[in-house]
Short mmCIF file of N, CA and C in Angstrom, two decimals:
data_model
loop_
_atom_site.label_atom_id
_atom_site.label_comp_id
_atom_site.label_asym_id
_atom_site.label_seq_id
_atom_site.Cartn_x
_atom_site.Cartn_y
_atom_site.Cartn_z
N MET J 4 178.96 -24.04 -79.23
CA MET J 4 178.27 -22.80 -78.97
C MET J 4 177.62 -22.32 -80.27
N ILE J 5 176.33 -22.02 -80.22
CA ILE J 5 175.62 -21.48 -81.37
C ILE J 5 175.75 -19.97 -81.32
N LEU J 6 176.23 -19.40 -82.43
CA LEU J 6 176.37 -17.95 -82.51
C LEU J 6 175.03 -17.33 -82.81
N PRO J 7 174.78 -16.11 -82.35
CA PRO J 7 173.58 -15.41 -82.77
C PRO J 7 173.56 -15.30 -84.29
N PRO J 8 172.35 -15.19 -84.90
CA PRO J 8 172.27 -15.19 -86.36
C PRO J 8 173.21 -14.20 -87.05
N TYR J 9 173.30 -12.97 -86.58
CA TYR J 9 174.16 -12.00 -87.25
C TYR J 9 175.61 -12.44 -87.20
N GLU J 10 176.07 -12.90 -86.04
CA GLU J 10 177.45 -13.34 -85.92
C GLU J 10 177.70 -14.59 -86.76
N ARG J 11 176.74 -15.51 -86.76
CA ARG J 11 176.91 -16.72 -87.56
C ARG J 11 177.08 -16.36 -89.03
N SER J 12 176.24 -15.46 -89.51
CA SER J 12 176.29 -15.15 -90.94
C SER J 12 177.48 -14.26 -91.30
N GLN J 13 177.92 -13.43 -90.39
CA GLN J 13 179.01 -12.52 -90.70
C GLN J 13 180.39 -13.08 -90.35
N ASN J 14 180.44 -14.08 -89.50
CA ASN J 14 181.71 -14.64 -89.06
C ASN J 14 182.17 -15.72 -90.03
N MET J 15 182.41 -15.34 -91.25
CA MET J 15 182.84 -16.29 -92.28
C MET J 15 184.26 -16.74 -91.99
N THR J 16 184.50 -18.01 -92.13
CA THR J 16 185.82 -18.53 -91.86
C THR J 16 186.78 -18.16 -92.99
N HIS J 17 186.39 -18.43 -94.23
CA HIS J 17 187.23 -18.07 -95.37
C HIS J 17 186.36 -17.41 -96.42
N THR J 18 186.48 -16.11 -96.57
CA THR J 18 185.72 -15.41 -97.60
C THR J 18 186.60 -15.11 -98.79
N ASN J 19 187.88 -15.38 -98.67
CA ASN J 19 188.79 -15.13 -99.77
C ASN J 19 189.63 -16.38 -100.01
N LEU J 20 188.98 -17.36 -100.67
CA LEU J 20 189.69 -18.60 -100.98
C LEU J 20 190.79 -18.33 -101.99
N LEU J 21 191.87 -19.03 -101.83
CA LEU J 21 193.02 -18.93 -102.73
C LEU J 21 193.22 -20.25 -103.45
N PRO J 22 193.93 -20.27 -104.57
CA PRO J 22 194.12 -21.52 -105.31
C PRO J 22 194.68 -22.66 -104.45
N GLU J 23 195.53 -22.33 -103.49
CA GLU J 23 196.12 -23.39 -102.65
C GLU J 23 195.10 -24.03 -101.70
N HIS J 24 193.90 -23.46 -101.57
CA HIS J 24 192.86 -24.05 -100.74
C HIS J 24 192.08 -25.13 -101.47
N PHE J 25 192.31 -25.27 -102.78
CA PHE J 25 191.58 -26.22 -103.62
C PHE J 25 192.43 -27.46 -103.88
N SER J 26 191.79 -28.63 -103.77
CA SER J 26 192.46 -29.89 -104.11
C SER J 26 191.65 -30.57 -105.20
N ALA J 27 192.29 -30.86 -106.32
CA ALA J 27 191.59 -31.53 -107.42
C ALA J 27 191.15 -32.92 -106.98
N THR J 28 189.90 -33.28 -107.29
CA THR J 28 189.40 -34.60 -106.91
C THR J 28 189.13 -35.47 -108.12
N GLU J 29 188.57 -34.89 -109.17
CA GLU J 29 188.33 -35.65 -110.39
C GLU J 29 188.08 -34.68 -111.54
N THR J 30 188.21 -35.20 -112.72
CA THR J 30 188.02 -34.41 -113.93
C THR J 30 187.32 -35.28 -114.97
N ASP J 31 186.41 -34.68 -115.69
CA ASP J 31 185.84 -35.36 -116.85
C ASP J 31 185.80 -34.36 -117.99
N ASP J 32 185.11 -34.68 -119.06
CA ASP J 32 185.12 -33.78 -120.21
C ASP J 32 184.34 -32.49 -119.97
N ARG J 33 183.50 -32.44 -118.91
CA ARG J 33 182.71 -31.24 -118.63
C ARG J 33 183.23 -30.42 -117.45
N TYR J 34 183.76 -31.11 -116.42
CA TYR J 34 184.10 -30.41 -115.18
C TYR J 34 185.44 -30.84 -114.60
N ASP J 35 186.08 -29.89 -113.94
CA ASP J 35 187.20 -30.15 -113.04
C ASP J 35 186.62 -29.99 -111.64
N CYS J 36 186.74 -31.03 -110.83
CA CYS J 36 186.13 -31.02 -109.50
C CYS J 36 187.19 -30.85 -108.42
N TYR J 37 186.79 -30.14 -107.37
CA TYR J 37 187.71 -29.80 -106.28
C TYR J 37 187.03 -29.99 -104.94
N SER J 38 187.84 -30.26 -103.93
CA SER J 38 187.41 -30.13 -102.53
C SER J 38 188.22 -28.96 -101.97
N LEU J 39 187.85 -28.53 -100.79
CA LEU J 39 188.57 -27.43 -100.14
C LEU J 39 189.35 -27.96 -98.94
N SER J 40 190.46 -27.32 -98.66
CA SER J 40 191.29 -27.73 -97.53
C SER J 40 191.14 -26.77 -96.34
N VAL J 41 190.15 -25.89 -96.41
CA VAL J 41 189.90 -24.94 -95.33
C VAL J 41 188.42 -24.96 -94.99
N PRO J 42 188.07 -24.62 -93.75
CA PRO J 42 186.66 -24.58 -93.37
C PRO J 42 185.93 -23.39 -93.99
N VAL J 43 184.65 -23.59 -94.27
CA VAL J 43 183.77 -22.51 -94.75
C VAL J 43 182.43 -22.64 -94.06
N ARG J 44 181.66 -21.57 -94.11
CA ARG J 44 180.30 -21.59 -93.57
C ARG J 44 179.30 -21.65 -94.72
N ILE J 45 178.34 -22.57 -94.55
CA ILE J 45 177.21 -22.67 -95.46
C ILE J 45 175.96 -22.61 -94.60
N PHE J 46 175.03 -21.73 -94.91
CA PHE J 46 173.83 -21.50 -94.10
C PHE J 46 174.21 -21.21 -92.65
N GLY J 47 175.32 -20.53 -92.44
CA GLY J 47 175.75 -20.20 -91.10
C GLY J 47 176.42 -21.34 -90.36
N PHE J 48 176.41 -22.54 -90.93
CA PHE J 48 176.98 -23.72 -90.28
C PHE J 48 178.43 -23.89 -90.71
N LEU J 49 179.32 -24.07 -89.74
CA LEU J 49 180.73 -24.24 -90.04
C LEU J 49 181.03 -25.66 -90.48
N LEU J 50 181.49 -25.79 -91.71
CA LEU J 50 181.99 -27.08 -92.20
C LEU J 50 183.47 -27.12 -91.86
N GLU J 51 183.84 -28.02 -90.99
CA GLU J 51 185.20 -28.11 -90.49
C GLU J 51 186.16 -28.65 -91.55
N GLU J 52 187.40 -28.26 -91.43
CA GLU J 52 188.44 -28.65 -92.37
C GLU J 52 188.54 -30.17 -92.53
N ASP J 53 188.40 -30.93 -91.43
CA ASP J 53 188.57 -32.38 -91.51
C ASP J 53 187.41 -33.10 -92.18
N THR J 54 186.30 -32.41 -92.46
CA THR J 54 185.18 -33.04 -93.16
C THR J 54 185.00 -32.53 -94.59
N MET J 55 185.76 -31.53 -94.96
CA MET J 55 185.56 -30.88 -96.26
C MET J 55 185.70 -31.84 -97.44
N GLU J 56 186.64 -32.75 -97.40
CA GLU J 56 186.87 -33.66 -98.52
C GLU J 56 185.67 -34.57 -98.75
N ASP J 57 184.98 -34.94 -97.67
CA ASP J 57 183.86 -35.87 -97.78
C ASP J 57 182.52 -35.21 -98.06
N CYS J 58 182.37 -33.93 -97.70
CA CYS J 58 181.03 -33.34 -97.78
C CYS J 58 180.95 -32.06 -98.62
N PHE J 59 182.02 -31.66 -99.27
CA PHE J 59 182.00 -30.39 -100.00
C PHE J 59 182.71 -30.56 -101.33
N SER J 60 182.04 -30.21 -102.43
CA SER J 60 182.68 -30.28 -103.74
C SER J 60 182.29 -29.06 -104.58
N ILE J 61 183.24 -28.66 -105.40
CA ILE J 61 183.03 -27.57 -106.36
C ILE J 61 183.43 -28.09 -107.73
N ALA J 62 182.55 -27.93 -108.70
CA ALA J 62 182.84 -28.32 -110.07
C ALA J 62 182.92 -27.05 -110.92
N LEU J 63 184.05 -26.90 -111.59
CA LEU J 63 184.26 -25.78 -112.51
C LEU J 63 184.30 -26.32 -113.93
N PRO J 64 184.02 -25.47 -114.92
CA PRO J 64 184.09 -25.95 -116.29
C PRO J 64 185.48 -26.53 -116.59
N ALA J 65 185.51 -27.66 -117.28
CA ALA J 65 186.78 -28.31 -117.61
C ALA J 65 187.70 -27.31 -118.30
N GLY J 66 188.91 -27.24 -117.79
CA GLY J 66 189.91 -26.35 -118.38
C GLY J 66 189.82 -24.91 -117.93
N ALA J 67 188.82 -24.56 -117.10
CA ALA J 67 188.69 -23.18 -116.64
C ALA J 67 189.88 -22.81 -115.76
N ASP J 68 190.28 -21.57 -115.82
CA ASP J 68 191.37 -21.06 -114.99
C ASP J 68 190.82 -20.80 -113.59
N LEU J 69 191.28 -21.58 -112.62
CA LEU J 69 190.81 -21.47 -111.25
C LEU J 69 190.96 -20.05 -110.71
N GLU J 70 192.10 -19.43 -110.96
CA GLU J 70 192.31 -18.07 -110.44
C GLU J 70 191.32 -17.07 -111.03
N GLN J 71 190.96 -17.24 -112.29
CA GLN J 71 189.98 -16.34 -112.90
C GLN J 71 188.58 -16.57 -112.36
N MET J 72 188.29 -17.80 -111.94
CA MET J 72 186.97 -18.13 -111.40
C MET J 72 186.84 -17.76 -109.91
N LEU J 73 187.96 -17.55 -109.23
CA LEU J 73 187.91 -17.32 -107.78
C LEU J 73 187.00 -16.18 -107.33
N PRO J 74 186.97 -15.03 -107.99
CA PRO J 74 186.08 -13.97 -107.50
C PRO J 74 184.61 -14.41 -107.42
N VAL J 75 184.10 -15.09 -108.45
CA VAL J 75 182.71 -15.51 -108.42
C VAL J 75 182.52 -16.69 -107.47
N VAL J 76 183.50 -17.59 -107.36
CA VAL J 76 183.43 -18.69 -106.40
C VAL J 76 183.38 -18.14 -104.98
N ASN J 77 184.27 -17.22 -104.66
CA ASN J 77 184.29 -16.61 -103.32
C ASN J 77 182.98 -15.89 -103.01
N GLU J 78 182.48 -15.14 -103.96
CA GLU J 78 181.23 -14.39 -103.76
C GLU J 78 180.07 -15.35 -103.51
N TYR J 79 180.01 -16.44 -104.27
CA TYR J 79 178.91 -17.39 -104.13
C TYR J 79 178.98 -18.13 -102.79
N ILE J 80 180.17 -18.57 -102.41
CA ILE J 80 180.30 -19.26 -101.13
C ILE J 80 179.97 -18.31 -99.98
N GLN J 81 180.37 -17.06 -100.11
CA GLN J 81 180.02 -16.08 -99.08
C GLN J 81 178.50 -15.93 -98.99
N TRP J 82 177.83 -15.83 -100.13
CA TRP J 82 176.37 -15.70 -100.13
C TRP J 82 175.72 -16.95 -99.52
N LEU J 83 176.19 -18.14 -99.90
CA LEU J 83 175.64 -19.37 -99.33
C LEU J 83 175.84 -19.43 -97.82
N GLY J 84 176.87 -18.76 -97.34
CA GLY J 84 177.14 -18.75 -95.91
C GLY J 84 176.18 -17.91 -95.11
N CYS J 85 175.54 -16.94 -95.76
CA CYS J 85 174.71 -16.00 -94.99
C CYS J 85 173.38 -15.67 -95.66
N CYS J 86 172.77 -16.65 -96.33
CA CYS J 86 171.51 -16.40 -97.04
C CYS J 86 170.30 -16.76 -96.18
N GLU J 87 170.37 -16.42 -94.92
CA GLU J 87 169.30 -16.75 -93.97
C GLU J 87 167.94 -16.24 -94.43
N GLU J 88 167.87 -15.01 -94.87
CA GLU J 88 166.59 -14.42 -95.26
C GLU J 88 165.95 -15.20 -96.42
N GLU J 89 166.73 -15.52 -97.44
CA GLU J 89 166.22 -16.24 -98.60
C GLU J 89 165.78 -17.65 -98.23
N LEU J 90 166.60 -18.35 -97.44
CA LEU J 90 166.30 -19.72 -97.05
C LEU J 90 165.06 -19.78 -96.17
N THR J 91 164.99 -18.89 -95.20
CA THR J 91 163.83 -18.85 -94.29
C THR J 91 162.56 -18.52 -95.06
N ALA J 92 162.60 -17.52 -95.92
CA ALA J 92 161.41 -17.14 -96.70
C ALA J 92 160.95 -18.30 -97.58
N TYR J 93 161.87 -19.01 -98.20
CA TYR J 93 161.51 -20.14 -99.05
C TYR J 93 160.76 -21.20 -98.24
N PHE J 94 161.30 -21.60 -97.10
CA PHE J 94 160.67 -22.66 -96.32
C PHE J 94 159.38 -22.20 -95.64
N GLU J 95 159.28 -20.94 -95.28
CA GLU J 95 158.01 -20.44 -94.74
C GLU J 95 156.93 -20.48 -95.82
N GLN J 96 157.31 -20.18 -97.05
CA GLN J 96 156.35 -20.25 -98.15
C GLN J 96 155.96 -21.70 -98.42
N GLN J 97 156.93 -22.62 -98.39
CA GLN J 97 156.64 -24.04 -98.62
C GLN J 97 155.72 -24.61 -97.54
N LEU J 98 155.97 -24.23 -96.29
CA LEU J 98 155.20 -24.75 -95.17
C LEU J 98 153.91 -23.96 -94.93
N ASP J 99 153.82 -22.76 -95.50
CA ASP J 99 152.70 -21.86 -95.30
C ASP J 99 152.50 -21.52 -93.82
N GLU J 100 153.63 -21.36 -93.12
CA GLU J 100 153.60 -20.96 -91.71
C GLU J 100 154.99 -20.46 -91.33
N PRO J 101 155.06 -19.64 -90.29
CA PRO J 101 156.38 -19.14 -89.87
C PRO J 101 157.23 -20.25 -89.25
N LEU J 102 158.52 -20.10 -89.40
CA LEU J 102 159.47 -21.03 -88.79
C LEU J 102 159.82 -20.54 -87.39
N PRO J 103 160.27 -21.44 -86.51
CA PRO J 103 160.74 -20.98 -85.19
C PRO J 103 161.86 -19.95 -85.35
N ALA J 104 161.94 -19.03 -84.43
CA ALA J 104 162.92 -17.94 -84.50
C ALA J 104 164.36 -18.45 -84.60
N ASP J 105 164.64 -19.60 -84.00
CA ASP J 105 166.01 -20.13 -84.00
C ASP J 105 166.23 -21.20 -85.06
N TRP J 106 165.31 -21.34 -86.00
CA TRP J 106 165.39 -22.38 -87.02
C TRP J 106 166.72 -22.35 -87.77
N TYR J 107 167.08 -21.21 -88.30
CA TYR J 107 168.32 -21.08 -89.10
C TYR J 107 169.54 -21.44 -88.26
N ASP J 108 169.54 -21.07 -87.01
CA ASP J 108 170.68 -21.33 -86.13
C ASP J 108 170.88 -22.81 -85.85
N LYS J 109 169.85 -23.60 -86.04
CA LYS J 109 169.93 -25.04 -85.75
C LYS J 109 170.23 -25.89 -86.98
N ILE J 110 170.44 -25.27 -88.12
CA ILE J 110 170.76 -26.02 -89.34
C ILE J 110 172.12 -26.70 -89.19
N GLU J 111 172.17 -27.94 -89.65
CA GLU J 111 173.42 -28.69 -89.69
C GLU J 111 173.63 -29.18 -91.13
N VAL J 112 174.58 -28.58 -91.82
CA VAL J 112 174.83 -28.92 -93.22
C VAL J 112 175.61 -30.22 -93.30
N MET J 113 175.15 -31.10 -94.19
CA MET J 113 175.76 -32.42 -94.33
C MET J 113 176.50 -32.62 -95.64
N ASP J 114 176.04 -31.95 -96.68
CA ASP J 114 176.67 -32.13 -97.99
C ASP J 114 176.44 -30.90 -98.85
N VAL J 115 177.49 -30.47 -99.54
CA VAL J 115 177.42 -29.30 -100.42
C VAL J 115 178.07 -29.66 -101.75
N SER J 116 177.33 -29.43 -102.82
CA SER J 116 177.86 -29.63 -104.17
C SER J 116 177.55 -28.36 -104.97
N ILE J 117 178.60 -27.66 -105.36
CA ILE J 117 178.46 -26.41 -106.11
C ILE J 117 178.98 -26.65 -107.52
N THR J 118 178.21 -26.23 -108.51
CA THR J 118 178.59 -26.42 -109.91
C THR J 118 178.56 -25.09 -110.64
N PHE J 119 179.66 -24.79 -111.31
CA PHE J 119 179.76 -23.61 -112.16
C PHE J 119 179.84 -24.08 -113.60
N ASP J 120 178.85 -23.68 -114.42
CA ASP J 120 178.96 -23.93 -115.86
C ASP J 120 179.70 -22.78 -116.53
N SER J 121 179.66 -21.62 -115.88
CA SER J 121 180.41 -20.44 -116.30
C SER J 121 180.41 -19.48 -115.11
N SER J 122 181.02 -18.33 -115.27
CA SER J 122 181.02 -17.36 -114.17
C SER J 122 179.64 -16.70 -114.00
N GLU J 123 178.73 -16.89 -114.95
CA GLU J 123 177.39 -16.34 -114.85
C GLU J 123 176.33 -17.41 -114.60
N ASP J 124 176.69 -18.69 -114.75
CA ASP J 124 175.73 -19.79 -114.65
C ASP J 124 176.25 -20.80 -113.63
N TYR J 125 175.63 -20.79 -112.45
CA TYR J 125 176.10 -21.66 -111.37
C TYR J 125 174.96 -21.97 -110.42
N GLY J 126 175.18 -22.97 -109.60
CA GLY J 126 174.17 -23.35 -108.62
C GLY J 126 174.74 -24.33 -107.61
N ALA J 127 173.88 -24.77 -106.71
CA ALA J 127 174.31 -25.66 -105.64
C ALA J 127 173.18 -26.60 -105.26
N THR J 128 173.58 -27.77 -104.78
CA THR J 128 172.67 -28.70 -104.12
C THR J 128 173.24 -28.90 -102.72
N ILE J 129 172.40 -28.68 -101.73
CA ILE J 129 172.86 -28.72 -100.34
C ILE J 129 171.90 -29.59 -99.53
N ALA J 130 172.49 -30.52 -98.77
CA ALA J 130 171.70 -31.37 -97.87
C ALA J 130 171.97 -30.92 -96.44
N PHE J 131 170.89 -30.81 -95.66
CA PHE J 131 171.05 -30.36 -94.28
C PHE J 131 169.94 -30.89 -93.40
N GLY J 132 170.22 -30.94 -92.11
CA GLY J 132 169.22 -31.26 -91.11
C GLY J 132 168.81 -29.98 -90.42
N GLU J 133 167.60 -29.99 -89.84
CA GLU J 133 167.10 -28.81 -89.15
C GLU J 133 166.05 -29.24 -88.15
N SER J 134 165.44 -28.30 -87.45
CA SER J 134 164.59 -28.62 -86.30
C SER J 134 163.13 -28.91 -86.63
N VAL J 135 162.58 -28.44 -87.75
CA VAL J 135 161.17 -28.64 -88.05
C VAL J 135 160.90 -30.07 -88.53
N CYS J 136 161.73 -30.56 -89.40
CA CYS J 136 161.63 -31.94 -89.92
C CYS J 136 162.82 -32.73 -89.40
N ALA J 137 162.90 -32.83 -88.10
CA ALA J 137 164.10 -33.35 -87.45
C ALA J 137 164.44 -34.79 -87.82
N ASP J 138 163.47 -35.58 -88.25
CA ASP J 138 163.73 -36.98 -88.61
C ASP J 138 164.15 -37.15 -90.06
N HIS J 139 164.31 -36.07 -90.78
CA HIS J 139 164.63 -36.12 -92.20
C HIS J 139 165.80 -35.20 -92.52
N THR J 140 166.39 -35.45 -93.66
CA THR J 140 167.35 -34.53 -94.24
C THR J 140 166.63 -33.78 -95.34
N ILE J 141 166.92 -32.51 -95.48
CA ILE J 141 166.36 -31.72 -96.57
C ILE J 141 167.46 -31.49 -97.59
N GLU J 142 167.13 -31.69 -98.85
CA GLU J 142 168.06 -31.41 -99.93
C GLU J 142 167.43 -30.31 -100.78
N ILE J 143 168.19 -29.24 -101.01
CA ILE J 143 167.65 -28.15 -101.82
C ILE J 143 168.54 -27.89 -103.02
N ASP J 144 167.91 -27.39 -104.06
CA ASP J 144 168.62 -26.97 -105.28
C ASP J 144 168.53 -25.46 -105.36
N ILE J 145 169.66 -24.86 -105.66
CA ILE J 145 169.74 -23.41 -105.80
C ILE J 145 170.33 -23.10 -107.17
N ASP J 146 169.64 -22.28 -107.93
CA ASP J 146 170.13 -21.84 -109.24
C ASP J 146 170.53 -20.38 -109.08
N GLY J 147 171.84 -20.13 -109.10
CA GLY J 147 172.33 -18.79 -108.81
C GLY J 147 172.02 -18.47 -107.36
N ARG J 148 171.13 -17.49 -107.16
CA ARG J 148 170.72 -17.12 -105.80
C ARG J 148 169.24 -17.36 -105.57
N GLU J 149 168.66 -18.24 -106.36
CA GLU J 149 167.25 -18.57 -106.22
C GLU J 149 167.09 -20.04 -105.86
N ILE J 150 166.40 -20.31 -104.77
CA ILE J 150 166.10 -21.68 -104.39
C ILE J 150 165.00 -22.18 -105.30
N THR J 151 165.27 -23.27 -106.01
CA THR J 151 164.33 -23.74 -107.02
C THR J 151 163.58 -25.00 -106.64
N ASP J 152 164.11 -25.80 -105.70
CA ASP J 152 163.45 -27.05 -105.35
C ASP J 152 163.96 -27.55 -104.02
N SER J 153 163.16 -28.37 -103.35
CA SER J 153 163.60 -29.00 -102.10
C SER J 153 162.93 -30.37 -102.00
N ARG J 154 163.62 -31.27 -101.30
CA ARG J 154 163.14 -32.62 -101.10
C ARG J 154 163.44 -33.08 -99.69
N LEU J 155 162.51 -33.86 -99.11
CA LEU J 155 162.78 -34.53 -97.84
C LEU J 155 163.38 -35.88 -98.15
N ILE J 156 164.43 -36.22 -97.43
CA ILE J 156 165.10 -37.51 -97.63
C ILE J 156 165.06 -38.25 -96.30
N GLY J 157 164.64 -39.50 -96.36
CA GLY J 157 164.65 -40.33 -95.14
C GLY J 157 163.40 -40.38 -94.42
#
């Protein structure tokens, strides 16, 4: 069942992630990487718990205290879950035409990679399918809350 846009964006599954929701996946000299063990919404699309390990990653600065980073991580994931206006405006500008009214509701997120260099410097790369370019995957880069680039894949 597809929820109406307001319900999709406001019906966040987990808006208050806790340290126990994070599972360490890898570490290098720059980042500690995690997957989540709970479902979240990105662009209104529910990423189910059983797919989170394969399609969702968060990189925090190496050695950063996860609990101290949680407020900004939670806020950013919440924003990514309901940024319909920003995403729609970006793609309407790129296409130079309006999108179908149900465009956002038909997004299917396939991969999410969020990177925090600090609590003030963060971004995401998100791959998703949608109805306008149905034969392709779109990958977008977001710096903070600004969409900076997009690519068609496939």
